[in-house]
Tab-separated table of C-alpha atoms and ligand atoms in Angstrom:
chain	number	residue	atom	x	y	z
A	1	UNK	CA	13.966	23.732	14.508
A	2	UNK	CA	11.594	21.207	14.054
A	3	UNK	CA	12.264	17.516	13.654
A	4	UNK	CA	11.014	15.517	10.513
A	5	UNK	CA	10.956	11.769	9.597
A	6	UNK	CA	12.773	12.017	6.277
A	7	UNK	CA	13.314	9.638	3.497
A	8	UNK	CA	16.990	8.560	3.327
A	9	UNK	CA	15.899	4.649	1.450
A	10	UNK	CA	13.275	2.759	-0.872
A	11	UNK	CA	13.004	-0.578	-2.194
A	12	UNK	CA	11.060	-3.074	-3.189
A	13	UNK	CA	10.420	-7.074	-4.462
A	14	UNK	CA	8.006	-8.587	-6.552
A	15	UNK	CA	7.797	-12.414	-6.552
A	16	UNK	CA	8.924	-14.116	-10.177
A	17	UNK	CA	5.539	-15.254	-11.155
A	18	UNK	CA	3.630	-12.704	-13.302
A	19	UNK	CA	0.307	-13.926	-13.985
A	20	UNK	CA	-1.736	-11.886	-16.839
A	21	UNK	CA	-5.353	-11.687	-16.799
A	22	UNK	CA	-5.910	-14.287	-19.813
A	23	UNK	CA	-5.066	-16.808	-16.772
A	24	UNK	CA	-7.899	-15.972	-14.930
A	25	UNK	CA	-10.044	-16.923	-18.240
A	26	UNK	CA	-9.351	-20.731	-17.569
A	27	UNK	CA	-10.673	-20.800	-13.722
A	28	UNK	CA	-13.775	-18.248	-13.728
A	29	UNK	CA	-16.254	-16.803	-16.142
A	30	UNK	CA	-14.005	-13.281	-16.618
A	31	UNK	CA	-12.033	-11.742	-19.920
A	32	UNK	CA	-9.167	-9.922	-19.844
A	33	UNK	CA	-11.070	-6.931	-21.340
A	34	UNK	CA	-13.546	-7.189	-18.716
A	35	UNK	CA	-10.878	-6.852	-16.021
A	36	UNK	CA	-8.802	-3.938	-18.159
A	37	UNK	CA	-11.591	-1.666	-18.186
A	38	UNK	CA	-12.832	-2.118	-14.815
A	39	UNK	CA	-9.979	-2.335	-12.428
A	40	UNK	CA	-7.539	-1.289	-14.898
A	41	UNK	CA	-5.394	-4.562	-13.731
A	42	UNK	CA	-3.482	-6.108	-16.447
A	43	UNK	CA	-0.908	-8.456	-14.971
A	44	UNK	CA	-0.024	-9.054	-11.268
A	45	UNK	CA	2.579	-11.093	-9.479
A	46	UNK	CA	2.053	-14.103	-7.315
A	47	UNK	CA	4.337	-15.659	-4.704
A	48	UNK	CA	5.940	-19.018	-5.188
A	49	UNK	CA	4.064	-21.674	-2.976
A	50	UNK	CA	7.046	-22.175	-0.665
A	51	UNK	CA	7.648	-18.105	-0.815
A	52	UNK	CA	6.228	-15.716	2.645
A	53	UNK	CA	5.017	-12.178	3.581
A	54	UNK	CA	8.319	-11.936	5.656
A	55	UNK	CA	10.882	-13.417	2.797
A	56	UNK	CA	9.272	-11.080	0.588
A	57	UNK	CA	9.508	-8.280	3.509
A	58	UNK	CA	12.855	-8.837	3.624
A	59	UNK	CA	13.963	-8.888	0.235
A	60	UNK	CA	12.138	-5.233	-0.137
A	61	UNK	CA	14.194	-4.146	3.178
A	62	UNK	CA	17.361	-4.939	1.660
A	63	UNK	CA	16.819	-3.320	-1.765
A	64	UNK	CA	15.800	-0.283	0.627
A	65	UNK	CA	19.019	-0.722	2.972
A	66	UNK	CA	21.289	-0.921	-0.261
A	67	UNK	CA	19.742	2.417	-1.732
A	68	UNK	CA	20.229	3.984	1.831
A	69	UNK	CA	23.834	2.796	1.740
A	70	UNK	CA	22.877	1.474	5.647
A	71	UNK	CA	23.079	-1.756	7.089
A	72	UNK	CA	20.667	-3.565	9.123
A	73	UNK	CA	22.244	-2.638	12.578
A	74	UNK	CA	21.604	1.189	12.015
A	75	UNK	CA	17.865	0.693	12.093
A	76	UNK	CA	16.070	1.329	15.543
A	77	UNK	CA	12.976	0.556	14.748
A	78	UNK	CA	11.159	-1.879	11.852
A	79	UNK	CA	7.023	-1.661	11.156
A	80	UNK	CA	5.511	-4.234	8.524
A	81	UNK	CA	2.250	-3.595	7.587
A	82	UNK	CA	0.365	-6.845	6.405
A	83	UNK	CA	-2.586	-8.629	6.891
A	84	UNK	CA	-0.910	-11.725	5.642
A	85	UNK	CA	1.499	-12.610	8.345
A	86	UNK	CA	3.472	-16.005	7.576
A	87	UNK	CA	2.346	-17.246	11.211
A	88	UNK	CA	-0.253	-16.072	13.894
A	89	UNK	CA	2.914	-14.892	15.962
A	90	UNK	CA	5.446	-13.814	16.360
A	91	UNK	CA	5.228	-10.593	14.095
A	92	UNK	CA	6.481	-10.629	10.411
A	93	UNK	CA	8.426	-7.991	11.822
A	94	UNK	CA	10.529	-9.433	13.844
A	95	UNK	CA	10.908	-12.580	11.266
A	96	UNK	CA	12.311	-9.621	8.933
A	97	UNK	CA	14.433	-8.084	11.878
A	98	UNK	CA	15.882	-11.792	12.273
A	99	UNK	CA	16.202	-12.527	8.391
A	100	UNK	CA	18.068	-9.333	8.231
A	101	UNK	CA	20.674	-9.817	11.186
A	102	UNK	CA	19.225	-6.860	12.795
A	103	UNK	CA	20.002	-7.782	16.461
A	104	UNK	CA	19.130	-4.510	18.402
A	105	UNK	CA	16.063	-2.238	18.051
A	106	UNK	CA	12.793	-3.334	17.953
A	107	UNK	CA	9.577	-4.630	15.604
A	108	UNK	CA	6.300	-4.936	15.251
A	109	UNK	CA	3.148	-5.386	12.836
A	110	UNK	CA	1.032	-2.849	12.130
A	111	UNK	CA	-2.862	-4.190	10.713
A	112	UNK	CA	-5.077	-1.678	8.879
A	113	UNK	CA	-5.279	-3.723	5.588
A	114	UNK	CA	-4.859	-1.993	2.218
A	115	UNK	CA	-4.416	1.348	4.697
A	116	UNK	CA	-1.938	-0.490	6.843
A	117	UNK	CA	1.354	1.666	5.101
A	118	UNK	CA	-0.168	4.815	5.694
A	119	UNK	CA	-0.785	3.369	9.182
A	120	UNK	CA	2.731	2.493	9.505
A	121	UNK	CA	3.981	5.954	7.976
A	122	UNK	CA	2.334	7.593	10.689
A	123	UNK	CA	3.665	5.404	13.644
A	124	UNK	CA	7.133	5.630	12.395
A	125	UNK	CA	6.768	9.352	11.939
A	126	UNK	CA	5.082	9.359	15.330
A	127	UNK	CA	8.503	7.434	16.645
A	128	UNK	CA	10.804	9.795	14.988
A	129	UNK	CA	9.369	13.182	15.977
A	130	UNK	CA	9.035	11.664	19.768
A	131	UNK	CA	12.778	10.495	19.744
A	132	UNK	CA	12.103	7.212	20.228
A	133	UNK	CA	13.988	6.386	17.507
A	134	UNK	CA	16.387	7.829	14.506
A	135	UNK	CA	15.486	5.552	11.719
A	136	UNK	CA	12.913	3.504	10.785
A	137	UNK	CA	12.346	0.895	8.454
A	138	UNK	CA	8.480	0.668	7.191
A	139	UNK	CA	7.519	-1.765	5.015
A	140	UNK	CA	4.254	-3.107	3.388
A	141	UNK	CA	4.230	-6.477	2.253
A	142	UNK	CA	1.549	-9.172	1.136
A	143	UNK	CA	0.880	-12.671	0.286
A	144	UNK	CA	-3.073	-12.160	-0.662
A	145	UNK	CA	-3.170	-14.826	-3.292
A	146	UNK	CA	-3.364	-17.156	0.211
A	147	UNK	CA	-6.688	-15.192	0.824
A	148	UNK	CA	-8.422	-15.149	-2.340
A	149	UNK	CA	-11.799	-17.378	-3.220
A	150	UNK	CA	-10.293	-18.759	-6.439
A	151	UNK	CA	-14.097	-19.473	-7.340
A	152	UNK	CA	-15.206	-15.395	-6.624
A	153	UNK	CA	-14.707	-13.505	-9.988
A	154	UNK	CA	-15.512	-10.536	-8.284
A	155	UNK	CA	-12.258	-10.742	-5.958
A	156	UNK	CA	-9.866	-13.269	-7.093
A	157	UNK	CA	-8.988	-11.177	-10.336
A	158	UNK	CA	-8.132	-8.042	-8.602
A	159	UNK	CA	-5.071	-8.979	-6.076
A	160	UNK	CA	-1.441	-9.709	-6.091
A	161	UNK	CA	1.538	-10.102	-4.160
A	162	UNK	CA	4.962	-8.150	-3.404
A	163	UNK	CA	6.476	-5.970	-1.021
A	164	UNK	CA	7.895	-2.322	-0.595
A	165	UNK	CA	10.213	-0.421	1.950
A	166	UNK	CA	11.179	2.730	3.334
A	167	UNK	CA	13.815	4.061	5.061
A	168	UNK	CA	12.726	6.958	7.622
A	169	UNK	CA	15.288	8.728	9.655
A	170	UNK	CA	15.867	12.200	11.914
A	171	UNK	CA	16.256	15.239	10.007
A	172	UNK	CA	15.478	18.990	10.925
A	173	UNK	CA	13.505	21.644	8.910
A	174	UNK	CA	12.261	25.392	9.949
A	175	UNK	CA	8.769	24.027	10.335
A	176	UNK	CA	7.265	25.154	6.902
A	177	UNK	CA	6.043	22.892	4.138
A	178	UNK	CA	9.326	23.811	2.630
A	179	UNK	CA	11.002	20.952	4.593
A	180	UNK	CA	11.710	17.384	3.610
A	181	UNK	CA	10.062	14.657	5.221
A	182	UNK	CA	6.768	14.093	6.959
A	183	UNK	CA	4.409	17.238	6.937
A	184	UNK	CA	0.786	15.976	7.747
A	185	UNK	CA	-0.769	12.833	8.355
A	186	UNK	CA	-4.787	12.231	8.785
A	187	UNK	CA	-6.136	8.467	9.564
A	188	UNK	CA	-9.705	7.578	9.825
A	189	UNK	CA	-11.250	4.525	10.428
A	190	UNK	CA	-15.245	3.437	10.737
A	191	UNK	CA	-15.978	-0.401	11.550
A	192	UNK	CA	-19.830	0.104	10.886
A	193	UNK	CA	-18.424	-0.721	7.629
A	194	UNK	CA	-16.539	-3.800	8.375
A	195	UNK	CA	-18.957	-6.354	6.972
A	196	UNK	CA	-18.174	-4.984	3.206
A	197	UNK	CA	-14.805	-6.166	2.637
A	198	UNK	CA	-13.133	-8.813	5.201
A	199	UNK	CA	-11.979	-12.052	5.527
A	200	UNK	CA	-14.103	-15.060	6.491
A	201	UNK	CA	-11.610	-16.345	9.335
A	202	UNK	CA	-9.436	-16.390	11.609
A	203	UNK	CA	-7.512	-17.572	15.019
A	204	UNK	CA	-10.573	-17.328	17.127
A	205	UNK	CA	-12.965	-17.976	14.235
A	206	UNK	CA	-10.325	-21.439	13.739
A	207	UNK	CA	-10.163	-20.857	10.108
A	208	UNK	CA	-7.859	-19.050	7.398
A	209	UNK	CA	-10.794	-17.600	5.362
A	210	UNK	CA	-10.836	-15.981	2.452
A	211	UNK	CA	-11.469	-12.451	1.344
A	212	UNK	CA	-15.045	-11.136	1.042
A	213	UNK	CA	-16.086	-7.959	-0.935
A	214	UNK	CA	-18.901	-5.728	-1.682
A	215	UNK	CA	-16.971	-4.372	-4.779
A	216	UNK	CA	-19.659	-1.389	-5.517
A	217	UNK	CA	-20.204	-0.385	-1.947
A	218	UNK	CA	-16.372	-0.029	-0.997
A	219	UNK	CA	-15.993	1.745	-4.610
A	220	UNK	CA	-18.382	4.248	-3.567
A	221	UNK	CA	-16.372	4.953	0.100
A	222	UNK	CA	-13.301	4.950	-1.762
A	223	UNK	CA	-13.824	7.264	-4.409
A	224	UNK	CA	-15.436	9.883	-1.917
A	225	UNK	CA	-12.972	9.035	1.836
A	226	UNK	CA	-9.805	8.857	-0.511
A	227	UNK	CA	-9.867	12.856	-1.739
A	228	UNK	CA	-11.606	14.012	1.197
A	229	UNK	CA	-8.710	12.576	3.597
A	230	UNK	CA	-5.742	13.484	0.778
A	231	UNK	CA	-7.675	17.384	1.294
A	232	UNK	CA	-7.599	17.076	4.871
A	233	UNK	CA	-4.198	16.338	5.197
A	234	UNK	CA	-2.875	18.653	2.475
A	235	UNK	CA	-5.169	21.457	4.288
A	236	UNK	CA	-3.585	20.826	7.666
A	237	UNK	CA	0.231	22.312	6.516
A	238	UNK	CA	-1.991	25.024	4.521
A	239	UNK	CA	-1.499	23.116	0.821
A	240	UNK	CA	-4.007	22.023	-1.519
A	241	UNK	CA	-3.781	19.666	-5.041
A	242	UNK	CA	-2.284	22.717	-6.520
A	243	UNK	CA	0.994	22.224	-4.662
A	244	UNK	CA	1.090	18.452	-5.157
A	245	UNK	CA	3.597	16.859	-7.170
A	246	UNK	CA	2.675	13.269	-7.260
A	247	UNK	CA	-0.148	11.616	-5.906
A	248	UNK	CA	1.041	8.399	-4.979
A	249	UNK	CA	-2.255	6.231	-4.159
A	250	UNK	CA	-3.547	3.422	-3.036
A	251	UNK	CA	-3.465	0.635	-6.293
A	252	UNK	CA	-6.815	-1.024	-6.221
A	253	UNK	CA	-8.675	0.274	-9.626
A	254	UNK	CA	-7.562	2.584	-12.107
A	255	UNK	CA	-11.274	4.456	-12.021
A	256	UNK	CA	-10.672	5.035	-8.267
A	257	UNK	CA	-7.116	6.760	-8.948
A	258	UNK	CA	-8.552	8.664	-11.839
A	259	UNK	CA	-11.572	9.936	-10.085
A	260	UNK	CA	-10.080	10.609	-6.896
A	261	UNK	CA	-6.963	12.841	-8.562
A	262	UNK	CA	-9.938	14.558	-10.771
A	263	UNK	CA	-11.428	15.499	-7.310
A	264	UNK	CA	-8.160	16.839	-5.800
A	265	UNK	CA	-7.594	18.968	-9.340
A	266	UNK	CA	-4.503	16.825	-9.848
A	267	UNK	CA	-3.940	15.976	-13.543
A	268	UNK	CA	-3.301	12.133	-13.921
A	269	UNK	CA	0.450	13.010	-15.286
A	270	UNK	CA	1.138	13.783	-11.830
A	271	UNK	CA	-0.416	10.411	-10.702
A	272	UNK	CA	1.910	7.393	-9.828
A	273	UNK	CA	0.262	4.223	-11.604
A	274	UNK	CA	1.376	0.685	-11.120
A	275	UNK	CA	-1.947	-0.666	-10.476
A	276	UNK	CA	-1.825	-2.437	-14.357
A	277	UNK	CA	1.419	-4.598	-13.221
A	278	UNK	CA	0.567	-5.592	-9.742
A	279	UNK	CA	-2.709	-5.173	-9.392
A	280	UNK	CA	-3.984	-4.864	-5.616
A	281	UNK	CA	-1.175	-5.664	-3.510
A	282	UNK	CA	-2.829	-4.011	-0.181
A	283	UNK	CA	-0.280	-2.824	2.217
A	284	UNK	CA	2.549	-3.093	-0.403
A	285	UNK	CA	0.837	-1.241	-3.360
A	286	UNK	CA	2.027	2.268	-1.769
A	287	UNK	CA	5.821	1.437	-1.199
A	288	UNK	CA	5.914	-0.696	-4.580
A	289	UNK	CA	4.732	2.557	-6.293
A	290	UNK	CA	7.421	4.672	-4.378
A	291	UNK	CA	10.020	2.437	-5.050
A	292	UNK	CA	8.701	2.085	-8.967
A	293	UNK	CA	7.994	5.763	-9.211
A	294	UNK	CA	11.691	6.480	-8.132
A	295	UNK	CA	12.943	3.946	-10.165
A	296	UNK	CA	11.032	5.180	-13.470
A	297	UNK	CA	12.674	8.980	-12.556
A	298	UNK	CA	9.271	10.327	-11.622
A	299	UNK	CA	9.429	11.029	-7.856
A	300	UNK	CA	12.545	13.508	-7.164
A	301	UNK	CA	14.072	14.840	-4.080
A	302	UNK	CA	12.138	17.592	-3.063
A	303	UNK	CA	9.066	16.664	-4.518
A	304	UNK	CA	5.525	17.119	-2.820
A	305	UNK	CA	4.064	13.718	-2.447
A	306	UNK	CA	0.355	13.105	-1.089
A	307	UNK	CA	-0.115	9.068	-0.430
A	308	UNK	CA	-3.864	7.870	0.478
A	309	UNK	CA	-5.271	4.476	0.880
A	310	UNK	CA	-8.771	2.779	2.340
A	311	UNK	CA	-9.283	-0.813	3.141
A	312	UNK	CA	-10.941	-3.177	5.342
A	313	UNK	CA	-12.361	-1.749	8.311
A	314	UNK	CA	-13.107	0.606	6.835
A	315	UNK	CA	-9.639	2.339	7.702
A	316	UNK	CA	-8.262	5.136	5.551
A	317	UNK	CA	-5.947	8.126	5.650
A	318	UNK	CA	-3.213	9.865	3.823
A	319	UNK	CA	0.537	11.111	4.497
A	320	UNK	CA	1.836	14.300	3.165
A	321	UNK	CA	5.297	14.034	2.624
A	322	UNK	CA	8.636	16.228	0.595
A	323	UNK	CA	10.913	13.228	-0.752
B	401	UT7	O1	-7.977	-2.165	-1.459
B	401	UT7	C1	-9.104	-2.156	-0.966
B	401	UT7	C2	-9.895	-1.355	-1.658
B	401	UT7	N1	-10.908	-2.184	-2.811
B	401	UT7	C3	-11.244	-1.258	-3.443
B	401	UT7	O2	-10.840	-0.283	-3.930
B	401	UT7	C4	-11.830	-1.934	-5.285
B	401	UT7	C5	-13.310	-1.550	-4.907
B	401	UT7	N2	-14.281	-2.117	-5.906
B	401	UT7	C6	-13.789	-2.399	-7.048
B	401	UT7	O3	-12.575	-1.610	-7.641
B	401	UT7	C7	-15.328	-2.411	-8.166
B	401	UT7	O4	-16.194	-2.355	-7.515
B	401	UT7	C8	-14.749	-3.991	-9.085
B	401	UT7	C9	-13.474	-3.729	-9.723
B	401	UT7	C10	-14.927	-4.515	-7.647
B	401	UT7	C11	-16.006	-4.393	-9.711
B	401	UT7	O5	-16.220	-3.399	-10.635
B	401	UT7	P1	-17.951	-2.812	-10.622
B	401	UT7	O6	-17.743	-2.273	-12.058
B	401	UT7	O7	-18.082	-2.383	-9.073
B	401	UT7	O8	-18.557	-3.916	-11.457
B	401	UT7	P2	-19.876	-4.503	-10.415
B	401	UT7	O9	-19.400	-5.037	-9.246
B	401	UT7	O10	-20.727	-3.737	-10.369
B	401	UT7	O11	-20.303	-5.898	-11.538
B	401	UT7	C12	-20.828	-5.516	-12.735
B	401	UT7	C13	-21.067	-6.860	-13.294
B	401	UT7	C14	-21.197	-7.971	-12.300
B	401	UT7	O12	-22.383	-8.402	-13.207
B	401	UT7	P3	-24.396	-8.071	-13.746
B	401	UT7	O13	-24.551	-8.622	-11.891
B	401	UT7	O14	-24.355	-6.832	-13.504
B	401	UT7	O15	-24.994	-9.392	-14.339
B	401	UT7	C15	-20.614	-8.749	-11.791
B	401	UT7	O16	-21.012	-10.389	-11.500
B	401	UT7	O17	-19.651	-7.529	-13.873
B	401	UT7	C16	-19.828	-8.988	-13.163
B	401	UT7	N3	-18.609	-9.362	-12.676
B	401	UT7	C17	-17.825	-9.509	-13.631
B	401	UT7	N4	-17.533	-9.915	-14.914
B	401	UT7	C18	-16.707	-10.473	-15.482
B	401	UT7	C19	-17.840	-9.070	-11.368
B	401	UT7	N5	-16.456	-9.321	-11.549
B	401	UT7	C20	-16.425	-9.987	-12.881
B	401	UT7	C21	-15.365	-10.441	-13.618
B	401	UT7	N6	-15.414	-11.198	-15.089
B	401	UT7	N7	-14.171	-10.898	-12.775
């Protein structure tokens, strides 16, 4: 008998304000056509002025609890993947814990930028299979609108805000890839590339800073590394692209998503795409896409899913799971 971290519930939250591409034509030299054709993005949601990452995360968490038929007290561990926590400390996760009325268990943040959700999933899996938690809530939540340089057309048109939450619980299987739950993980980082995607501020440099990106360079790494990490995660359990029902990729750029699918030999009909509606929501993009994929009736119990993401660090990775 093999212990598995099995999906129990999913939910998401998107802030009310939807900003179409044309809005950016008023603030920087850009066009709706450029944004669509280069990134696939058509619109994104931005948090209200007084809306925080932890509030959005708590809203997604409530939706996931409702989907799972659970109460906050049923969760042992709560992990928030974010680079845009409300405060320097405490963690966004403890704020969500308080907001949900979860008085037991433990909560912490994981920071791996756009790959944050994949890293957090891996942590949740490890907690479950080592017996340190029975139920783990994994949330990706971001307010990237707070770290945009609104004069930089190369970045400000790309990002959005939102949150998604997934509940995993202890299950058992027979140790084969027919088991439900997380089947394999592949994580990577390489700090030599830290200056192609970063925020030029932080606590020890005494500022908040803005997101800076060498888009072309990040693009180049993304198309190479995403297919590679997805292949590695699949190979670890003797699977290939042919076995995959759904790729649920980090939603940064439709061209990257298409190129990764092609390299994995998976047709676009088996890829969940939300980038047109959400933009790049960093650590929130995968749980948002999973939740929307379920809502649309694309993802069903028993489907084999590969998630993959890359972001600042660089940090990148993939998770293979059977829904
Ligand atoms: O989530 C973390 C991971 N992030 C990513 O995966 C993002 C990776 N990068 C990308 O998605 C793409 O590189 C971008 C969408 C950011 C840019 O697309 P690109 O095809 O690589 O364009 P580029 O950066 O090579 O820029 C081409 C041209 C430049 O003009 P020149 O130098 O050729 O005259 C840019 O200045 O497009 C210009 N440009 C714009 N034009 C209109 C850059 N941003 C804009 C804009 N509107 N918003």
